[in-house]
CSV table of C-alpha atoms (C1' of nucleotides) in Angstrom, one decimal:
chain,number,residue,atom,x,y,z
A,233,MET,CA,0.1,0.0,0.2
A,234,ALA,CA,2.2,2.9,-1.2
A,235,VAL,CA,-0.2,5.3,-0.9
A,236,LEU,CA,0.4,5.0,2.8
A,237,ASP,CA,3.9,5.5,2.7
A,238,LEU,CA,3.4,8.7,0.6
A,239,LEU,CA,0.4,10.1,2.9
A,240,GLY,CA,2.0,8.7,6.3
A,241,ARG,CA,4.7,11.5,6.5
A,242,ARG,CA,4.4,14.3,8.6
A,243,TRP,CA,2.7,17.2,7.3
A,244,ALA,CA,1.7,15.4,4.0
A,245,LEU,CA,-2.0,14.9,4.6
A,246,GLY,CA,-2.1,18.6,6.1
A,247,ILE,CA,-0.7,20.1,3.0
A,248,ILE,CA,-3.4,18.3,0.8
A,249,TRP,CA,-5.7,19.9,3.2
A,250,GLN,CA,-4.4,23.4,2.9
A,251,LEU,CA,-4.5,23.5,-0.9
A,252,ARG,CA,-8.4,22.3,-0.9
A,253,GLY,CA,-9.2,25.7,-1.8
A,254,ASP,CA,-7.2,28.6,-3.3
A,255,ARG,CA,-3.9,28.1,-4.7
A,256,LEU,CA,-1.0,29.2,-2.3
A,257,THR,CA,2.5,30.4,-2.4
A,258,PHE,CA,5.1,28.4,-0.5
A,259,ARG,CA,5.1,30.6,2.3
A,260,ALA,CA,1.8,30.9,2.6
A,261,LEU,CA,1.4,27.1,2.4
A,262,GLN,CA,4.3,27.0,5.0
A,263,SER,CA,2.7,29.5,7.6
A,264,ALA,CA,-1.1,27.7,7.0
A,265,CYS,CA,0.3,24.7,8.4
A,266,GLY,CA,1.2,26.0,11.2
A,267,GLY,CA,5.4,27.1,10.3
A,268,VAL,CA,6.7,24.1,8.8
A,269,SER,CA,10.3,24.4,8.5
A,270,PRO,CA,11.0,24.6,4.7
A,271,THR,CA,13.2,22.0,4.1
A,272,VAL,CA,10.6,19.5,5.2
A,273,LEU,CA,7.7,21.4,3.4
A,274,ASN,CA,10.0,21.4,0.1
A,275,GLN,CA,10.6,18.0,0.4
A,276,ARG,CA,6.9,16.7,0.7
A,277,LEU,CA,5.8,19.4,-1.7
A,278,ARG,CA,8.5,17.3,-4.1
A,279,GLU,CA,6.9,13.9,-2.9
A,280,LEU,CA,3.7,15.1,-3.8
A,281,ARG,CA,4.3,16.8,-7.2
A,282,GLU,CA,6.3,13.3,-8.3
A,283,SER,CA,3.3,11.6,-7.3
A,284,GLY,CA,1.3,13.9,-9.7
A,285,VAL,CA,-1.3,15.1,-6.6
A,286,VAL,CA,0.1,18.7,-6.4
A,287,GLU,CA,1.2,21.1,-8.9
A,288,LEU,CA,3.2,24.5,-9.2
A,289,SER,CA,2.3,27.1,-11.6
A,290,GLU,CA,4.6,30.4,-11.7
A,291,ARG,CA,1.9,32.4,-11.5
A,292,GLU,CA,-0.5,31.2,-9.2
A,293,GLY,CA,1.5,29.1,-6.5
A,294,TYR,CA,1.0,25.4,-5.5
A,295,GLY,CA,-2.3,23.9,-5.9
A,296,LEU,CA,-3.9,20.3,-6.6
A,297,THR,CA,-4.2,18.4,-9.6
A,298,ALA,CA,-7.2,16.6,-10.9
A,299,SER,CA,-6.0,13.8,-9.3
A,300,GLY,CA,-5.0,15.6,-6.0
A,301,HIS,CA,-8.6,16.9,-5.6
A,302,ASP,CA,-10.0,13.4,-6.0
A,303,LEU,CA,-7.8,12.6,-3.0
A,304,ARG,CA,-9.2,15.6,-1.2
A,305,LYS,CA,-12.5,14.3,-1.7
A,306,ALA,CA,-11.5,10.9,-0.8
A,307,LEU,CA,-10.2,12.5,2.5
A,308,GLU,CA,-13.6,14.3,3.2
A,309,PRO,CA,-15.2,11.4,5.2
A,310,LEU,CA,-11.9,11.2,7.4
A,311,VAL,CA,-12.2,14.9,8.2
A,312,ALA,CA,-16.0,14.3,9.1
A,313,TRP,CA,-14.8,11.1,11.1
A,314,SER,CA,-12.2,13.3,13.1
A,315,LYS,CA,-14.9,16.0,14.0
A,316,ARG,CA,-17.3,13.2,15.6
A,317,TRP,CA,-14.1,12.0,17.4
A,318,ALA,CA,-12.4,15.6,18.4
A,319,ARG,CA,-16.2,15.8,19.8
A,320,GLY,CA,-16.6,12.2,21.5
A,321,ALA,CA,-13.1,11.5,23.0
A,322,PRO,CA,-11.6,14.9,24.6
A,323,ALA,CA,-9.5,13.1,26.5
A,324,SER,CA,-7.5,11.7,23.9
A,325,ARG,CA,-6.3,14.8,22.2
A,326,SER,CA,-3.0,14.7,24.5
A,327,LEU,CA,-0.4,13.3,22.5
A,328,ARG,CA,2.9,14.1,23.9
A,329,ARG,CA,5.6,14.9,21.5
B,255,MET,CA,-6.7,19.2,12.4
B,256,ALA,CA,-5.5,17.2,15.5
B,257,VAL,CA,-6.5,13.7,13.4
B,258,LEU,CA,-3.8,14.6,10.7
B,259,ASP,CA,-1.4,14.4,13.8
B,260,LEU,CA,-2.7,11.1,15.1
B,261,LEU,CA,-2.8,9.8,11.7
B,262,GLY,CA,0.1,11.3,9.9
B,263,ARG,CA,3.0,9.6,12.0
B,264,ARG,CA,4.6,6.5,10.5
B,265,TRP,CA,2.8,3.1,10.3
B,266,ALA,CA,-0.3,4.5,11.8
B,267,LEU,CA,-2.9,4.3,9.0
B,268,GLY,CA,-0.9,1.3,8.2
B,269,ILE,CA,-1.8,-0.4,11.6
B,270,ILE,CA,-5.7,0.6,11.4
B,271,TRP,CA,-6.0,-0.7,7.9
B,272,GLN,CA,-4.3,-4.0,9.2
B,273,LEU,CA,-6.9,-4.3,12.1
B,274,ARG,CA,-10.0,-4.1,9.8
B,275,GLY,CA,-10.7,-7.9,9.9
B,276,ASP,CA,-9.5,-10.1,12.7
B,277,ARG,CA,-8.0,-9.0,15.8
B,278,LEU,CA,-4.4,-9.5,15.6
B,279,THR,CA,-1.5,-10.2,18.6
B,280,PHE,CA,1.2,-7.6,18.6
B,281,ARG,CA,3.8,-9.8,16.7
B,282,ALA,CA,1.0,-10.9,14.0
B,283,LEU,CA,0.7,-7.0,13.4
B,284,GLN,CA,4.2,-6.5,13.8
B,285,SER,CA,4.9,-8.8,10.9
B,286,ALA,CA,1.6,-7.9,9.1
B,287,CYS,CA,3.4,-4.2,8.8
B,288,GLY,CA,6.0,-5.7,7.1
B,289,GLY,CA,8.1,-6.0,10.4
B,290,VAL,CA,7.8,-2.6,12.4
B,291,SER,CA,10.5,-2.3,14.8
B,292,PRO,CA,8.4,-3.0,18.1
B,293,THR,CA,9.4,0.2,19.7
B,294,VAL,CA,7.7,2.3,17.4
B,295,LEU,CA,4.7,-0.6,16.9
B,296,ASN,CA,4.0,0.2,20.6
B,297,GLN,CA,4.4,3.9,20.5
B,298,ARG,CA,1.8,3.9,18.0
B,299,LEU,CA,-0.6,1.2,19.6
B,300,ARG,CA,-0.2,3.4,22.8
B,301,GLU,CA,-1.3,6.8,20.7
B,302,LEU,CA,-3.7,4.9,19.1
B,303,ARG,CA,-5.5,3.4,22.5
B,304,GLU,CA,-5.3,6.8,24.5
B,305,SER,CA,-7.0,8.0,21.1
B,306,GLY,CA,-10.0,5.3,21.6
B,307,VAL,CA,-9.5,4.0,18.6
B,308,VAL,CA,-7.6,0.2,19.4
B,309,GLU,CA,-7.9,-1.4,21.9
B,310,LEU,CA,-6.5,-4.8,23.5
B,311,SER,CA,-8.3,-7.7,25.1
B,312,GLU,CA,-5.8,-10.2,26.9
B,313,ARG,CA,-7.9,-12.8,25.2
B,314,GLU,CA,-7.8,-12.0,21.6
B,315,GLY,CA,-5.0,-9.3,20.5
B,316,TYR,CA,-5.3,-5.6,19.3
B,317,GLY,CA,-8.4,-5.1,17.5
B,318,LEU,CA,-10.5,-1.6,16.7
B,319,THR,CA,-12.8,-0.2,18.9
B,320,ALA,CA,-16.2,1.0,17.7
B,321,SER,CA,-14.7,4.5,16.9
B,322,GLY,CA,-11.9,2.8,15.5
B,323,HIS,CA,-14.1,0.7,12.9
B,324,ASP,CA,-15.7,4.2,11.9
B,325,LEU,CA,-12.4,5.7,11.2
B,326,ARG,CA,-11.8,2.2,8.9
B,327,LYS,CA,-14.8,3.2,7.1
B,328,ALA,CA,-13.5,6.6,6.5
B,329,LEU,CA,-10.3,5.5,5.2
B,330,GLU,CA,-11.9,3.5,2.6
B,331,PRO,CA,-12.1,6.1,0.0
B,332,LEU,CA,-8.8,6.9,0.6
B,333,VAL,CA,-7.8,3.1,-0.5
B,334,ALA,CA,-10.1,3.3,-3.6
B,335,TRP,CA,-8.4,6.1,-4.6
B,336,SER,CA,-5.3,4.7,-4.0
B,337,LYS,CA,-5.8,2.0,-6.4
B,338,ARG,CA,-6.7,4.5,-8.9
B,339,TRP,CA,-3.5,6.4,-8.2
B,340,ALA,CA,-1.5,3.2,-8.4
B,341,ARG,CA,-2.9,2.1,-11.6
B,342,GLY,CA,-2.6,5.5,-13.2
B,343,ALA,CA,0.7,7.0,-12.2
B,344,PRO,CA,3.1,4.4,-12.3
B,345,ALA,CA,6.2,6.6,-12.5
B,346,SER,CA,5.3,7.9,-9.3
B,347,ARG,CA,5.9,5.5,-6.6
B,348,SER,CA,9.9,6.2,-6.4
B,349,LEU,CA,9.8,7.8,-3.6
B,350,ARG,CA,13.3,7.9,-2.5
B,351,ARG,CA,14.1,7.6,1.0
C,45,DT,C1',8.9,-29.4,39.0
C,46,DA,C1',11.2,-27.8,35.4
C,47,DC,C1',10.8,-26.9,30.0
C,48,DT,C1',9.0,-25.0,26.2
C,49,DG,C1',6.7,-21.4,23.6
C,50,DA,C1',3.6,-17.6,23.1
C,51,DT,C1',2.7,-13.1,24.5
C,52,DG,C1',3.1,-8.1,25.6
C,53,DC,C1',6.6,-5.1,26.1
C,54,DT,C1',11.5,-2.5,26.7
C,55,DA,C1',16.9,-1.3,26.5
C,56,DC,C1',20.1,-0.3,23.8
C,57,DG,C1',22.9,2.3,20.1
C,58,DC,C1',22.5,3.7,16.1
C,59,DT,C1',20.2,5.9,11.4
C,60,DT,C1',16.9,8.8,9.2
C,61,DT,C1',14.0,12.2,9.6
C,62,DT,C1',12.1,16.8,11.3
C,63,DG,C1',13.0,21.3,13.0
C,64,DA,C1',14.9,26.1,13.6
C,65,DT,C1',17.5,29.5,11.7
C,66,DA,C1',19.8,31.8,8.3
C,67,DG,C1',20.2,33.4,3.7
C,68,DC,C1',21.0,32.8,-1.5
C,69,DG,C1',19.5,34.0,-6.4
C,70,DC,C1',15.9,35.8,-8.9
C,71,DA,C1',12.1,38.9,-10.4
C,72,DA,C1',9.1,42.8,-10.3
C,73,DC,C1',8.6,47.3,-8.3
C,74,DA,C1',9.4,51.6,-6.5
D,153,DT,C1',19.4,51.6,-7.0
D,154,DG,C1',17.1,49.7,-2.9
D,155,DT,C1',13.5,46.9,-1.5
D,156,DT,C1',10.1,43.6,-1.0
D,157,DG,C1',8.4,38.9,-2.1
D,158,DC,C1',9.2,34.7,-4.3
D,159,DG,C1',11.1,29.2,-4.3
D,160,DC,C1',14.5,27.4,-2.3
D,161,DT,C1',18.8,25.4,-0.1
D,162,DA,C1',22.4,25.1,3.7
D,163,DT,C1',23.7,24.1,8.5
D,164,DC,C1',23.5,22.1,12.5
D,165,DA,C1',20.6,20.3,16.7
D,166,DA,C1',16.8,17.6,18.1
D,167,DA,C1',13.3,14.1,17.7
D,168,DA,C1',11.6,9.8,15.6
D,169,DG,C1',12.4,5.8,13.9
D,170,DC,C1',14.8,1.1,13.5
D,171,DG,C1',17.5,-3.4,14.5
D,172,DT,C1',18.4,-6.3,17.9
D,173,DA,C1',18.8,-8.6,21.8
D,174,DG,C1',16.1,-9.5,25.7
D,175,DC,C1',12.6,-9.3,29.9
D,176,DA,C1',8.5,-10.9,32.4
D,177,DT,C1',4.4,-13.5,32.2
D,178,DC,C1',1.7,-17.1,31.6
D,179,DA,C1',-0.3,-21.8,29.4
D,180,DG,C1',0.9,-25.9,28.2
D,181,DT,C1',3.3,-30.1,29.1
D,182,DA,C1',6.4,-33.7,30.3
DNA sequence: TACTGATGCTACGCTTTTGATAGCGCAACA
DNA sequence: TGTTGCGCTATCAAAAGCGTAGCATCAGTA
């Protein structure tokens, strides 16, 4: 299941989720993701671009490809679940780092 | 989006996916995930248990909770997407480590 | 009473990944 | 000619992950 390898890296899911609406510049994306280090952001973006999920246009910045939008749609049940989960399990959010 | 933090760690999605059917013992789960080190597996399992997604029964090993099964269902569109993606983008699977 | 095998899990040392910060090269603009 | 914003890289420290070995416990068995 290669997709779990692609998406099971830190920020990968978040990046896709942040790009669900308008296109974002590198720096906008960086701050939207809570200040990821540019090293990792760039690495993730490279992987996602090589996977055909994310694309960069010079004018408008980063955005999802058609395939990426499909992926974002496939993520929606997950987000719906997470909302239910956040409501139902308030003690569970304390993951120490 | 705390769920992306929980699930955006290595093996987290895979563990949930492996538990979709029967319950598995620690070691069975370990080999089902391609030989994850017990250190990481145990840490992920602890996080997932604290989040109420996975549970351990002494008799039958690890399995999903009701919430965990919901999550697994929410993951199905993602798996469907990944199959399409694997078919359509054969050049994309080469993520260097 | 050992002995055997399976369980969940920890300890250790090392590699890889991620993080924080600074800054480069470039282009548009004033 | 400076300034601003862009994508992105360099560097180094910290955190996460990995591989291996092994512990403690319990059930079955001889």
